[in-house]
CSV table of C-alpha atoms in Angstrom, one decimal:
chain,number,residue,atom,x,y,z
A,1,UNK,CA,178.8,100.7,207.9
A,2,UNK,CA,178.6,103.1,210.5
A,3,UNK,CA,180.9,105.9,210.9
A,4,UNK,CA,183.4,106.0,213.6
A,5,UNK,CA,183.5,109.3,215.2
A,6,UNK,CA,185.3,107.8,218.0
A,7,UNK,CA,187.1,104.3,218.1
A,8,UNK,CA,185.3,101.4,219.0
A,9,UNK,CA,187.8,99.7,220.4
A,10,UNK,CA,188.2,102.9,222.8
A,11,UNK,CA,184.9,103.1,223.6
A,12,UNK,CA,184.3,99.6,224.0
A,13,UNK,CA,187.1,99.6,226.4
A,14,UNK,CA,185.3,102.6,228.5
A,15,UNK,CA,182.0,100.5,228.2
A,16,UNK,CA,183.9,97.7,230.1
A,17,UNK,CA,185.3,100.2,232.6
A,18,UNK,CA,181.3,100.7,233.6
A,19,UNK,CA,181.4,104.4,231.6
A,20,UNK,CA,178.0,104.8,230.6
A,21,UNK,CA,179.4,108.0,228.5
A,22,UNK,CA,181.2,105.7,226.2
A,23,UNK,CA,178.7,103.0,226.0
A,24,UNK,CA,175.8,105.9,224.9
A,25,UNK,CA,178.7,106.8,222.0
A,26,UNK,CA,178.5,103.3,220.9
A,27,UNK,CA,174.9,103.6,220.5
A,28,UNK,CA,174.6,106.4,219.1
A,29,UNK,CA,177.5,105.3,216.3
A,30,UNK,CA,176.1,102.3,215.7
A,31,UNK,CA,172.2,102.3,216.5
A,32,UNK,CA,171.3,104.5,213.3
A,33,UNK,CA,173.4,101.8,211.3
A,34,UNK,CA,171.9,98.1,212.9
A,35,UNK,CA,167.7,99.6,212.2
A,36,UNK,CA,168.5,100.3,208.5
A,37,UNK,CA,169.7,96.7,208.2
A,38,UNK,CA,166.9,95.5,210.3
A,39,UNK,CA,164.3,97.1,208.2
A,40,UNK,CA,166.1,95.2,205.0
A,41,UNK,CA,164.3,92.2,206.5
A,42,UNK,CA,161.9,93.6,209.0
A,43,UNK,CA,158.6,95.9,208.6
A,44,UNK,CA,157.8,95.7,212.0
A,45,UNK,CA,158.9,99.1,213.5
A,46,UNK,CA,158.0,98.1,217.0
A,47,UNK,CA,160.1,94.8,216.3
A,48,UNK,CA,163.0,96.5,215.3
A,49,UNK,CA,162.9,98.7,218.4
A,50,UNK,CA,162.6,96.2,220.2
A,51,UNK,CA,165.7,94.3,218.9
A,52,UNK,CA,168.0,97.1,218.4
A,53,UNK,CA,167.1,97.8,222.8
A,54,UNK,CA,167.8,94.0,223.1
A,55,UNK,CA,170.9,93.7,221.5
A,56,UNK,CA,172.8,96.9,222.8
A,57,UNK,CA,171.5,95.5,226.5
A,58,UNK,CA,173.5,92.5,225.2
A,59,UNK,CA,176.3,94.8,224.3
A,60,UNK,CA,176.3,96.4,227.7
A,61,UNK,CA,175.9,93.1,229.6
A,62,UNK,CA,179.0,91.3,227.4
A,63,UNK,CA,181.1,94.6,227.9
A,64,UNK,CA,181.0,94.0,232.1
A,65,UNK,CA,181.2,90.4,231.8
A,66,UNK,CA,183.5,89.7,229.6
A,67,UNK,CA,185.1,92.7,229.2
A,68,UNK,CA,185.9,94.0,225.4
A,69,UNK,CA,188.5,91.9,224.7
A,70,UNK,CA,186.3,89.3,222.9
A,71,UNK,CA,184.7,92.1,220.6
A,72,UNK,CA,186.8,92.9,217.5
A,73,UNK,CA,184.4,93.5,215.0
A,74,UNK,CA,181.4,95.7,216.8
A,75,UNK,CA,179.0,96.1,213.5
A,76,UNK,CA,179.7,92.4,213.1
A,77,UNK,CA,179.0,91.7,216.9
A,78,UNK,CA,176.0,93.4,216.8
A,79,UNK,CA,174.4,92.1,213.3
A,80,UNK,CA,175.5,88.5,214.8
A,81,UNK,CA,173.1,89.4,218.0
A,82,UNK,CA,170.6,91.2,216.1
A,83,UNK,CA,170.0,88.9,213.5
A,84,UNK,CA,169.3,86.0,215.7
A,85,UNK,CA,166.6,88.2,217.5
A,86,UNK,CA,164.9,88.8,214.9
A,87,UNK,CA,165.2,84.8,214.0
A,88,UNK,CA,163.8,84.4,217.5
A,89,UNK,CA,160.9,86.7,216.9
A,90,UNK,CA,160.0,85.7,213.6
A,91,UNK,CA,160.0,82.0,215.4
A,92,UNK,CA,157.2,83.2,218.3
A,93,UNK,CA,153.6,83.1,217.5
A,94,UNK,CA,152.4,86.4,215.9
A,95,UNK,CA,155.5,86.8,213.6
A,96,UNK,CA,154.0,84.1,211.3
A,97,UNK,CA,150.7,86.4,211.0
A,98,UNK,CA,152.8,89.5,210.6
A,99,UNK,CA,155.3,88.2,207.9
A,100,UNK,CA,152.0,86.3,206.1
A,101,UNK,CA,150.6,90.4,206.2
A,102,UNK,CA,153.8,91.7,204.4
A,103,UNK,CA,154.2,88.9,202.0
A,104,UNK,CA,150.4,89.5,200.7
A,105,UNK,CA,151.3,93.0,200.6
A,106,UNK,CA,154.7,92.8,199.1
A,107,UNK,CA,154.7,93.5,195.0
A,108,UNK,CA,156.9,91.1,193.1
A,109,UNK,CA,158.5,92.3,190.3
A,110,UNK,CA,159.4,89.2,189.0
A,111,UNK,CA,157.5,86.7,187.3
A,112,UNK,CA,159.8,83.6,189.1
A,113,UNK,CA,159.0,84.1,192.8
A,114,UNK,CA,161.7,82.2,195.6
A,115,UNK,CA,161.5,79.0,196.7
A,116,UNK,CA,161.8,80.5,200.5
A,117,UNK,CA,158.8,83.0,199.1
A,118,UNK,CA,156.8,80.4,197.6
A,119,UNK,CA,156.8,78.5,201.0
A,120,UNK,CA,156.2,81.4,203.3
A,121,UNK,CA,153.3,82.6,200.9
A,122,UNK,CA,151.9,78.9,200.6
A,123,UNK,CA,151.9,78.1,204.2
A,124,UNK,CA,150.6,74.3,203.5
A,125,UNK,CA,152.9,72.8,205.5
A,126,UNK,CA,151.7,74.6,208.9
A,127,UNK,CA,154.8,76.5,209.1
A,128,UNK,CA,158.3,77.4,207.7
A,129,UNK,CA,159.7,75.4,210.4
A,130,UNK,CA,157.7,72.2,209.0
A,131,UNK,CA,159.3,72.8,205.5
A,132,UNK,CA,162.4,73.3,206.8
A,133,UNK,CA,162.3,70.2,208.7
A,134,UNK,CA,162.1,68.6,205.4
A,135,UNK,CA,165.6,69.5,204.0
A,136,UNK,CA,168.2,67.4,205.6
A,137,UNK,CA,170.7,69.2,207.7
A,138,UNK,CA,173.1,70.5,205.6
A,139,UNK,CA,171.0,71.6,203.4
A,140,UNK,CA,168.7,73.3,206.5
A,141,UNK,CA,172.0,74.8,207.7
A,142,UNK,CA,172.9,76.3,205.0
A,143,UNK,CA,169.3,78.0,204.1
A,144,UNK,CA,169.7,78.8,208.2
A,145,UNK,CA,173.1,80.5,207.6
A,146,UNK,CA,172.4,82.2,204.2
A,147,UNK,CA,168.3,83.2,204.7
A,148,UNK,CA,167.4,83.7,208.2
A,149,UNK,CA,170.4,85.1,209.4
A,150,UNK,CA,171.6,86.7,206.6
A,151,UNK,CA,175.1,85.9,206.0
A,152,UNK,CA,177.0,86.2,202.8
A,153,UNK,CA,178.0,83.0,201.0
A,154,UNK,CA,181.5,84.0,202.6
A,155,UNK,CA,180.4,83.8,206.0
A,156,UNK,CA,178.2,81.4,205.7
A,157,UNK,CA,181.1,78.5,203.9
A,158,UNK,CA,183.1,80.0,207.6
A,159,UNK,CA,180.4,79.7,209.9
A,160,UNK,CA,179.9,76.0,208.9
A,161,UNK,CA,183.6,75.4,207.8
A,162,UNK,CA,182.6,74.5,203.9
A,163,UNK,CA,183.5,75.6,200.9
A,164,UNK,CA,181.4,78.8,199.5
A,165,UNK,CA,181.1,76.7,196.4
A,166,UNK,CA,179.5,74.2,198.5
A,167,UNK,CA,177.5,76.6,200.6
A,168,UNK,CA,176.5,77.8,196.6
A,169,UNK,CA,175.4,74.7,195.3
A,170,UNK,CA,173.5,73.5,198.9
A,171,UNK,CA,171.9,76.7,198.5
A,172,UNK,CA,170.5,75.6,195.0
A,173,UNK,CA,169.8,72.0,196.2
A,174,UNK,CA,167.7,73.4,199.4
A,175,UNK,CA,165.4,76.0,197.2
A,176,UNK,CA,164.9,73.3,194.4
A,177,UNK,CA,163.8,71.0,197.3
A,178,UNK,CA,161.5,73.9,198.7
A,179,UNK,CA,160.3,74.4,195.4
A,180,UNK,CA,159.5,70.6,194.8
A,181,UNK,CA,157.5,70.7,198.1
A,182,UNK,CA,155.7,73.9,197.1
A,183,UNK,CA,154.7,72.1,193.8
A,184,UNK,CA,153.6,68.7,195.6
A,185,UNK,CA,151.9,70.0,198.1
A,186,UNK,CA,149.3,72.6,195.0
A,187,UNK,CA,148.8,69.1,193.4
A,188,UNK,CA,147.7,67.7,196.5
A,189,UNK,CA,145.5,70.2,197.3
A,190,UNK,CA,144.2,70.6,194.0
């Protein structure tokens, strides 16, 4: 979490006012903070750039619109924005290619590989999307919630107002599903 030198709320509130001072504060607090959690889930250096620019833009652009009011969490505000970016660009043509590179260079240290790695790595269903499009949709929404964007089992049972146990055992349901796919679709290549 990043430190807080100054008060967010305070320099959120300058932000609004159109001081540019503040807003370059915010970055600075926070920037160094929102890359390290990219690269958790990101090799793309140019990608991360790219989202971190993106989402403080959005930060900038929400402060004069809406004013700071609406922002009470500004690590969470930004990981909401960022993580959907990098959703979004994993989703455009070229990130399939680039993730496909990391997985085949990634070393797994485990002999049981994940269901969401097995179908990345497999790619026999033309794309994630495809295999996702398989699961029904509260299944999806909870692989959505918990994998892509990256949210606790906490956040994820708030997000779509459900139980964590439930968001637990849809979680379980969705990668033995994944996995089951995975294994029909080696026999019928084989």
């Amino acid at each position: 979490m990043p430190g807080h030198s100054a008060k967010a709320s305070d320099l959120l509130a300058g932000a609004a006012e159109g001081d540019r001072r503040s807003f370059e504060l915010l970055y600075r607090q926070y920037a160094p903070w929102l890359v390290a959690r990219l690269r958790q889930r990101c090799a793309d250096q140019a990608q991360i750039d790219d989202i971190v620019q993106e989402t403080f833009v959005a930060l900038w652009s929400s402060c004069q619109v809406r004013g700071q009011s609406n922002i009470r969490d500004v690590a969470g505000w930004l990981w909401r924005v960022a993580s959907r970016r990098l959703v979004d660009a994993a989703r455009s043509g070229g990130a399939r290619s680039r993730l496909m590179q990391v997985l085949r260079q990634r070393h797994i240290r485990s002999s049981v590989v994940s269901a969401e790695d097995q179908v990345l790595a497999a790619g026999g269903f033309g794309s994630v999307d495809d295999a996702m499009a398989r699961l029904p949709a509260e299944l999806r929404d909870v692989v959505q919630a918990t994998v892509l964007d990256g949210l606790s089992t906490r956040q994820a049972a708030e997000r779509l107002q459900i139980p964590t146990g439930t968001v637990k055992t849809r979680a379980m349901r969705a990668k033995a599903r994944l996995r089951d796919h995975v294994e029909q679709a080696r026999r019928q290549d084989g």
